[in-house]
């Protein structure tokens, strides 16, 4: 797996976690 792909995957994963946290709080 390419380092660039890992970086993009991690960024998307963190974005999803942030959205889920917002939906849980509000």
PDB file of N, CA and C in Angstrom, residues 9-20:
ATOM      1  N   UNK A   9      -6.543   7.690   3.334  1.00  0.00           N
ATOM      2  CA  UNK A   9      -7.445   6.833   4.098  1.00  0.00           C
ATOM      3  C   UNK A   9      -7.584   7.330   5.527  1.00  0.00           C
ATOM      4  N   UNK A  10      -6.450   7.692   6.148  1.00  0.00           N
ATOM      5  CA  UNK A  10      -6.469   8.182   7.534  1.00  0.00           C
ATOM      6  C   UNK A  10      -7.236   9.495   7.636  1.00  0.00           C
ATOM      7  N   UNK A  11      -7.068  10.368   6.644  1.00  0.00           N
ATOM      8  CA  UNK A  11      -7.769  11.655   6.653  1.00  0.00           C
ATOM      9  C   UNK A  11      -9.275  11.449   6.551  1.00  0.00           C
ATOM     10  N   UNK A  12      -9.704  10.568   5.645  1.00  0.00           N
ATOM     11  CA  UNK A  12     -11.128  10.273   5.485  1.00  0.00           C
ATOM     12  C   UNK A  12     -11.672   9.616   6.751  1.00  0.00           C
ATOM     13  N   UNK A  13     -10.895   8.700   7.339  1.00  0.00           N
ATOM     14  CA  UNK A  13     -11.321   8.009   8.551  1.00  0.00           C
ATOM     15  C   UNK A  13     -11.535   9.001   9.689  1.00  0.00           C
ATOM     16  N   UNK A  14     -10.597   9.943   9.861  1.00  0.00           N
ATOM     17  CA  UNK A  14     -10.723  10.947  10.919  1.00  0.00           C
ATOM     18  C   UNK A  14     -11.924  11.849  10.672  1.00  0.00           C
ATOM     19  N   UNK A  15     -12.196  12.165   9.400  1.00  0.00           N
ATOM     20  CA  UNK A  15     -13.335  12.999   9.045  1.00  0.00           C
ATOM     21  C   UNK A  15     -14.646  12.288   9.415  1.00  0.00           C
ATOM     22  N   UNK A  16     -14.732  10.991   9.122  1.00  0.00           N
ATOM     23  CA  UNK A  16     -15.919  10.200   9.455  1.00  0.00           C
ATOM     24  C   UNK A  16     -16.113  10.161  10.970  1.00  0.00           C
ATOM     25  N   UNK A  17     -15.028   9.938  11.723  1.00  0.00           N
ATOM     26  CA  UNK A  17     -15.109   9.908  13.187  1.00  0.00           C
ATOM     27  C   UNK A  17     -15.626  11.243  13.715  1.00  0.00           C
ATOM     28  N   UNK A  18     -15.137  12.356  13.147  1.00  0.00           N
ATOM     29  CA  UNK A  18     -15.574  13.686  13.582  1.00  0.00           C
ATOM     30  C   UNK A  18     -17.070  13.880  13.329  1.00  0.00           C
ATOM     31  N   UNK A  19     -17.555  13.441  12.167  1.00  0.00           N
ATOM     32  CA  UNK A  19     -18.977  13.569  11.830  1.00  0.00           C
ATOM     33  C   UNK A  19     -19.823  12.721  12.777  1.00  0.00           C
ATOM     34  N   UNK A  20     -19.386  11.507  13.062  1.00  0.00           N
ATOM     35  CA  UNK A  20     -20.118  10.623  13.976  1.00  0.00           C
ATOM     36  C   UNK A  20     -20.174  11.239  15.370  1.00  0.00           C
TER      37      UNK A  20
END
